[in-house]
Amino acid sequence: MPTKPKIGIVGKGAIGSLLSFKCATLKLNYQLLLRTKQDFCFQVQDITGQQHKITPAVSDIHHPKSFDVLILPVKAYQVMPILLQMKPFIQSHHVLVLLHNGMGTIEQVRAMFPNNSLVAATTSYGAFKPSDQRITETGLGETHFGWIKKPNTSLQNSITPILSSLLPPSTWHKDITLALWKKLAINGVVNPLTAIHNIKNGQLSDIGYQKDIAEICAEIAQVMSKAGYPVTTLELINNVLNVINATANNYSSMHQDIAFMRKTEIEYINGYVLKMATKLKIKTPTNHFLVEQIRRLETKKDA
Ligand code: KPL
């Protein structure tokens, strides 16, 4: 059993890059898996403003070195295509870690890899990537983890503290679903509204947006409660307002996706709400409207 598990990190998005910086700093055995093996270094500005230069240990995703844990800090819609591509290298003892906005991938991954141990995680850790080779820690967030399927105790005991140390502070949940839903509710409000109105997160505190925020939260609270995760609309609204204040100067990831004509995670955020609402026979017209609006903005890029 490995005492120091070998970690694979997929992709060099803001969180993937930050994770490789953390692994390098903590002297962990890691590889950053990219579409092509490329030598590059990036500059990290940590939370104290200190600058670090690192040359990550990169492997080609088509020829990975051996690993025990595979962390997927990628967009929700990239999870399955990447895992499909890596399927020849994924063995049943490998632990898979999902780390993205939205919900719906756990079911997909479990169907394709029923024997693999699986962790689901969500983070509000602020990482900004102003250019391909620069990362800024924008503010300390927090990370929530939960085992969906546990490995044997010894592997679990060696992996848990390592994952906890990467994006602290970390909390492990017996049932991660509630934490995932709460983060989804935040993203379900902030992301589509900022993308549709082309605004920064902080502008959502304007009086004009409060009715929309309350309606979106009310629908999500209803779906969550009927799905077995009781929550009040007020709690969701307060969580959203806290994030709007804490990230006032940021553009949300969906705002940026639309601005740069990229695909968004809408199907895994408000789209997931619609899927669950249909299953539970709940009407969610506001979420439906948001999904339609974002789909329309996404197709505009193809016009
Ligand atoms: O997670 C985020 C995102 O932009 O995707 C929030 C919390 C809304 C911060 O911008």
Coordinates of N, CA and C in Angstrom, one line a residue, residues 20-156:
S20 N -1.1 22.0 -8.6 CA 0.3 21.5 -8.9 C 1.3 22.3 -8.1
F21 N 1.0 23.6 -8.0 CA 1.9 24.5 -7.1 C 1.9 24.0 -5.7
K22 N 0.7 23.6 -5.1 CA 0.6 23.1 -3.8 C 1.4 21.8 -3.6
C23 N 1.2 20.9 -4.6 CA 1.9 19.6 -4.5 C 3.4 19.8 -4.6
A24 N 3.8 20.7 -5.4 CA 5.3 21.0 -5.5 C 5.8 21.5 -4.2
T25 N 5.0 22.5 -3.6 CA 5.4 23.1 -2.4 C 5.5 22.1 -1.2
L26 N 4.5 21.2 -1.2 CA 4.4 20.2 -0.2 C 5.3 18.9 -0.4
K27 N 6.0 19.0 -1.6 CA 6.9 17.9 -2.0 C 6.2 16.6 -2.1
L28 N 5.0 16.7 -2.7 CA 4.3 15.4 -3.0 C 4.7 14.8 -4.3
N29 N 4.4 13.6 -4.4 CA 4.7 12.9 -5.7 C 3.5 13.1 -6.6
Y30 N 3.6 14.0 -7.6 CA 2.5 14.4 -8.5 C 2.9 14.5 -9.9
Q31 N 1.9 14.5 -10.8 CA 2.1 14.8 -12.2 C 0.9 15.6 -12.7
L32 N 1.2 16.6 -13.5 CA 0.1 17.4 -14.1 C -0.1 16.8 -15.5
L33 N -1.3 16.3 -15.7 CA -1.6 15.6 -17.0 C -2.2 16.6 -18.0
L34 N -1.5 16.8 -19.1 CA -2.0 17.7 -20.1 C -2.0 17.0 -21.5
R35 N -2.8 17.6 -22.4 CA -3.0 17.0 -23.7 C -1.6 16.7 -24.4
T36 N -0.7 17.6 -24.2 CA 0.7 17.4 -24.8 C 1.7 17.6 -23.7
K37 N 2.7 16.8 -23.7 CA 3.8 17.0 -22.7 C 4.6 18.3 -23.1
Q38 N 4.5 19.2 -22.2 CA 5.2 20.5 -22.5 C 5.9 21.0 -21.3
D39 N 7.1 21.5 -21.6 CA 7.9 22.1 -20.4 C 7.5 23.5 -20.3
F40 N 7.0 23.9 -19.2 CA 6.7 25.3 -19.0 C 6.8 25.6 -17.5
C41 N 7.0 26.9 -17.2 CA 6.9 27.2 -15.8 C 5.9 28.3 -15.6
F42 N 5.3 28.3 -14.4 CA 4.4 29.4 -14.2 C 4.7 30.1 -12.9
Q43 N 4.2 31.3 -12.8 CA 4.4 32.2 -11.7 C 3.2 32.3 -10.9
V44 N 3.4 32.0 -9.6 CA 2.2 32.0 -8.7 C 2.4 33.1 -7.7
Q45 N 1.3 33.9 -7.5 CA 1.3 34.9 -6.5 C 0.5 34.4 -5.4
D46 N 1.1 34.1 -4.2 CA 0.3 33.4 -3.1 C -0.5 34.5 -2.4
I47 N -1.3 34.0 -1.4 CA -2.2 34.9 -0.7 C -1.5 36.0 0.0
T48 N -0.2 35.9 0.3 CA 0.5 37.0 1.0 C 1.1 38.0 0.0
G49 N 0.9 37.7 -1.3 CA 1.5 38.5 -2.3 C 2.9 38.1 -2.7
Q50 N 3.4 37.0 -2.1 CA 4.7 36.5 -2.5 C 4.7 35.8 -3.8
Q51 N 5.8 36.0 -4.6 CA 5.8 35.4 -5.9 C 6.6 34.1 -5.9
H52 N 6.1 33.1 -6.6 CA 6.8 31.8 -6.7 C 6.9 31.4 -8.2
K53 N 8.0 30.8 -8.5 CA 8.1 30.3 -9.9 C 8.2 28.8 -9.8
I54 N 7.3 28.1 -10.5 CA 7.5 26.6 -10.5 C 7.4 26.0 -11.9
T55 N 8.2 24.9 -12.0 CA 8.2 24.2 -13.2 C 7.4 22.9 -12.9
P56 N 6.2 22.7 -13.3 CA 5.4 21.5 -12.8 C 5.9 20.3 -13.5
A57 N 5.7 19.2 -12.8 CA 6.0 17.8 -13.4 C 4.9 17.5 -14.3
V58 N 5.1 17.6 -15.6 CA 4.0 17.4 -16.6 C 4.1 16.0 -17.3
S59 N 3.0 15.4 -17.5 CA 2.9 14.1 -18.3 C 1.9 14.3 -19.4
D60 N 2.1 13.6 -20.4 CA 1.1 13.6 -21.5 C -0.1 12.7 -21.0
I61 N -1.3 13.2 -21.2 CA -2.5 12.5 -20.7 C -2.6 11.1 -21.4
H62 N -2.0 11.0 -22.6 CA -2.1 9.8 -23.3 C -1.1 8.8 -22.9
H63 N -0.1 9.2 -22.1 CA 1.0 8.4 -21.6 C 1.3 8.7 -20.1
P64 N 0.3 8.6 -19.2 CA 0.5 9.0 -17.8 C 1.5 8.1 -17.1
K65 N 2.2 8.7 -16.2 CA 3.0 7.8 -15.3 C 2.1 7.2 -14.3
S66 N 2.6 6.3 -13.5 CA 1.6 5.6 -12.6 C 1.1 6.6 -11.5
F67 N -0.2 6.4 -11.2 CA -0.8 7.2 -10.1 C -1.7 6.4 -9.3
D68 N -2.0 6.9 -8.1 CA -3.0 6.3 -7.2 C -4.3 7.1 -7.1
V69 N -4.1 8.4 -7.2 CA -5.3 9.3 -7.1 C -5.3 10.2 -8.3
L70 N -6.5 10.3 -8.9 CA -6.6 11.2 -10.1 C -7.6 12.3 -9.7
I71 N -7.1 13.5 -9.7 CA -7.9 14.7 -9.4 C -8.3 15.4 -10.7
L72 N -9.7 15.6 -10.8 CA -10.2 16.2 -12.0 C -10.8 17.6 -11.8
P73 N -9.9 18.6 -11.7 CA -10.4 20.0 -11.4 C -10.7 20.7 -12.8
V74 N -11.7 20.1 -13.5 CA -12.0 20.5 -14.8 C -13.5 20.9 -14.9
K75 N -13.9 21.5 -16.0 CA -15.3 21.8 -16.1 C -16.2 20.5 -16.0
A76 N -17.4 20.7 -15.5 CA -18.2 19.5 -15.3 C -18.4 18.7 -16.6
Y77 N -18.6 19.4 -17.7 CA -18.9 18.8 -19.0 C -17.6 18.1 -19.6
Q78 N -16.4 18.4 -19.0 CA -15.2 17.8 -19.5 C -14.9 16.4 -18.8
V79 N -15.5 16.2 -17.6 CA -15.2 15.0 -16.8 C -15.3 13.7 -17.6
M80 N -16.5 13.5 -18.2 CA -16.7 12.2 -18.9 C -15.8 12.0 -20.1
P81 N -15.7 13.1 -21.0 CA -14.8 12.9 -22.1 C -13.3 12.6 -21.7
I82 N -12.9 13.3 -20.6 CA -11.5 13.0 -20.1 C -11.3 11.6 -19.6
L83 N -12.3 11.2 -18.8 CA -12.2 9.9 -18.2 C -12.3 8.8 -19.3
L84 N -13.1 9.1 -20.3 CA -13.2 8.1 -21.4 C -11.8 8.0 -22.1
Q85 N -11.2 9.1 -22.3 CA -9.9 9.2 -23.0 C -8.8 8.4 -22.1
M86 N -9.0 8.5 -20.8 CA -8.0 7.9 -19.9 C -8.4 6.5 -19.5
K87 N -9.5 6.0 -19.9 CA -10.0 4.7 -19.5 C -9.0 3.6 -19.6
P88 N -8.2 3.6 -20.7 CA -7.2 2.5 -20.7 C -6.2 2.5 -19.6
F89 N -6.0 3.6 -18.9 CA -5.0 3.7 -17.8 C -5.6 3.7 -16.4
I90 N -6.9 3.7 -16.4 CA -7.6 3.7 -15.1 C -7.9 2.3 -14.6
Q91 N -7.3 2.0 -13.5 CA -7.5 0.6 -12.9 C -8.4 0.7 -11.7
S92 N -9.0 -0.4 -11.3 CA -10.0 -0.4 -10.3 C -9.6 0.1 -8.9
H93 N -8.2 0.1 -8.7 CA -7.8 0.6 -7.4 C -7.5 2.1 -7.4
H94 N -7.6 2.7 -8.5 CA -7.4 4.2 -8.6 C -8.5 4.9 -7.9
V95 N -8.1 6.0 -7.2 CA -9.2 6.8 -6.5 C -9.4 8.0 -7.4
L96 N -10.7 8.3 -7.8 CA -11.0 9.4 -8.6 C -11.6 10.5 -7.8
V97 N -11.1 11.8 -8.0 CA -11.6 12.9 -7.2 C -12.2 14.0 -8.2
L98 N -13.5 14.2 -8.0 CA -14.2 15.2 -8.8 C -14.2 16.5 -8.1
L99 N -13.8 17.6 -8.8 CA -13.7 18.9 -8.2 C -14.2 20.0 -9.2
H100 N -15.5 20.3 -9.2 CA -16.0 21.3 -10.2 C -17.3 21.8 -9.7
N101 N -17.7 22.9 -10.3 CA -19.0 23.5 -10.1 C -20.1 22.6 -10.6
G102 N -21.3 22.6 -10.0 CA -22.5 21.9 -10.5 C -22.5 20.4 -10.0
M103 N -23.6 19.8 -10.5 CA -23.8 18.4 -10.0 C -24.2 17.5 -11.2
G104 N -24.2 16.2 -11.1 CA -24.6 15.3 -12.1 C -23.5 14.4 -12.6
T105 N -22.3 14.7 -12.3 CA -21.2 13.9 -12.8 C -21.0 12.6 -12.0
I106 N -21.4 12.7 -10.7 CA -21.1 11.5 -9.8 C -21.9 10.3 -10.4
E107 N -23.1 10.5 -10.8 CA -23.9 9.4 -11.4 C -23.2 8.9 -12.7
Q108 N -22.7 9.8 -13.5 CA -22.1 9.4 -14.8 C -20.8 8.6 -14.5
V109 N -20.0 9.1 -13.6 CA -18.7 8.4 -13.3 C -18.9 7.1 -12.6
R110 N -19.9 7.0 -11.7 CA -20.2 5.7 -11.1 C -20.7 4.7 -12.1
A111 N -21.4 5.1 -13.1 CA -21.9 4.2 -14.1 C -20.7 3.6 -15.0
M112 N -19.7 4.5 -15.2 CA -18.6 4.0 -16.1 C -17.5 3.3 -15.2
F113 N -17.3 3.7 -14.0 CA -16.3 3.2 -13.1 C -16.9 2.7 -11.8
P114 N -17.7 1.6 -11.9 CA -18.5 1.2 -10.7 C -17.5 0.7 -9.6
N115 N -16.3 0.2 -9.9 CA -15.5 -0.4 -8.9 C -14.5 0.6 -8.3
N116 N -14.4 1.8 -8.9 CA -13.4 2.8 -8.4 C -13.9 3.5 -7.1
S117 N -12.9 3.8 -6.2 CA -13.3 4.7 -5.1 C -13.4 6.1 -5.7
L118 N -14.3 6.8 -5.1 CA -14.7 8.1 -5.6 C -14.8 9.2 -4.5
V119 N -14.2 10.4 -4.8 CA -14.4 11.5 -3.8 C -15.1 12.6 -4.6
A120 N -16.1 13.3 -4.0 CA -16.7 14.5 -4.7 C -16.3 15.6 -3.8
A121 N -15.9 16.7 -4.5 CA -15.4 17.9 -3.7 C -15.9 19.2 -4.4
T122 N -16.0 20.2 -3.5 CA -16.4 21.5 -4.1 C -15.5 22.5 -3.3
T123 N -15.0 23.5 -4.0 CA -14.2 24.5 -3.4 C -14.6 25.9 -3.7
S124 N -14.4 26.8 -2.8 CA -14.6 28.2 -3.1 C -13.3 28.9 -3.1
Y125 N -12.2 28.1 -3.1 CA -10.8 28.6 -3.1 C -10.6 29.6 -4.3
G126 N -10.3 30.8 -4.0 CA -10.1 31.8 -5.1 C -8.8 31.6 -5.8
A127 N -8.9 31.3 -7.1 CA -7.7 31.3 -7.9 C -8.0 31.9 -9.2
F128 N -7.2 32.9 -9.6 CA -7.4 33.6 -10.8 C -6.2 33.4 -11.8
K129 N -6.5 33.2 -13.0 CA -5.4 32.9 -14.0 C -5.4 34.0 -15.0
P130 N -4.7 35.1 -14.7 CA -4.7 36.3 -15.6 C -4.1 36.0 -17.0
S131 N -3.2 35.0 -17.0 CA -2.6 34.6 -18.3 C -2.2 33.1 -18.2
D132 N -1.8 32.5 -19.3 CA -1.6 31.1 -19.3 C -0.5 30.7 -18.3
Q133 N 0.4 31.5 -18.0 CA 1.5 31.2 -17.1 C 1.5 31.9 -15.8
R134 N 0.4 32.5 -15.4 CA 0.3 33.2 -14.2 C -0.9 32.9 -13.4
I135 N -0.7 32.6 -12.1 CA -1.9 32.3 -11.2 C -1.8 33.2 -10.0
T136 N -3.0 33.7 -9.6 CA -3.0 34.5 -8.4 C -4.0 33.8 -7.4
E137 N -3.6 33.6 -6.2 CA -4.5 33.1 -5.2 C -5.3 34.4 -4.8
T138 N -6.6 34.4 -5.1 CA -7.3 35.7 -4.9 C -7.8 35.8 -3.4
G139 N -7.9 34.8 -2.7 CA -8.4 34.9 -1.3 C -8.6 33.4 -0.8
L140 N -8.4 33.2 0.4 CA -8.6 31.9 0.9 C -10.1 31.5 0.9
G141 N -10.4 30.4 0.3 CA -11.8 29.9 0.4 C -11.8 28.7 1.3
E142 N -12.7 27.8 1.0 CA -12.7 26.6 1.8 C -13.1 25.4 0.8
T143 N -12.8 24.2 1.2 CA -13.0 23.1 0.4 C -13.8 22.0 1.2
H144 N -14.8 21.4 0.5 CA -15.6 20.4 1.1 C -15.4 19.1 0.4
F145 N -15.1 18.0 1.1 CA -14.9 16.7 0.5 C -15.9 15.7 1.0
G146 N -16.1 14.6 0.3 CA -16.9 13.5 0.8 C -16.6 12.3 0.0
W147 N -16.5 11.1 0.7 CA -16.3 9.9 -0.1 C -17.6 9.4 -0.6
I148 N -17.7 9.1 -1.9 CA -18.9 8.6 -2.5 C -18.7 7.1 -2.4
K149 N -17.5 6.6 -2.7 CA -17.2 5.2 -2.5 C -15.8 5.1 -1.9
K150 N -15.7 4.4 -0.7 CA -14.4 4.5 0.0 C -13.5 3.3 -0.5
P151 N -12.1 3.6 -0.5 CA -11.2 2.5 -0.7 C -10.9 1.8 0.6
N152 N -9.9 0.9 0.6 CA -9.6 0.2 1.9 C -9.1 1.3 2.9
T153 N -9.1 0.9 4.2 CA -8.8 1.9 5.2 C -7.4 2.5 5.1
S154 N -6.4 1.6 4.7 CA -5.1 2.2 4.7 C -4.9 3.2 3.6
L155 N -5.5 2.9 2.4 CA -5.4 3.9 1.3 C -6.2 5.2 1.7
Q156 N -7.4 5.0 2.3 CA -8.2 6.1 2.7 C -7.4 7.0 3.7

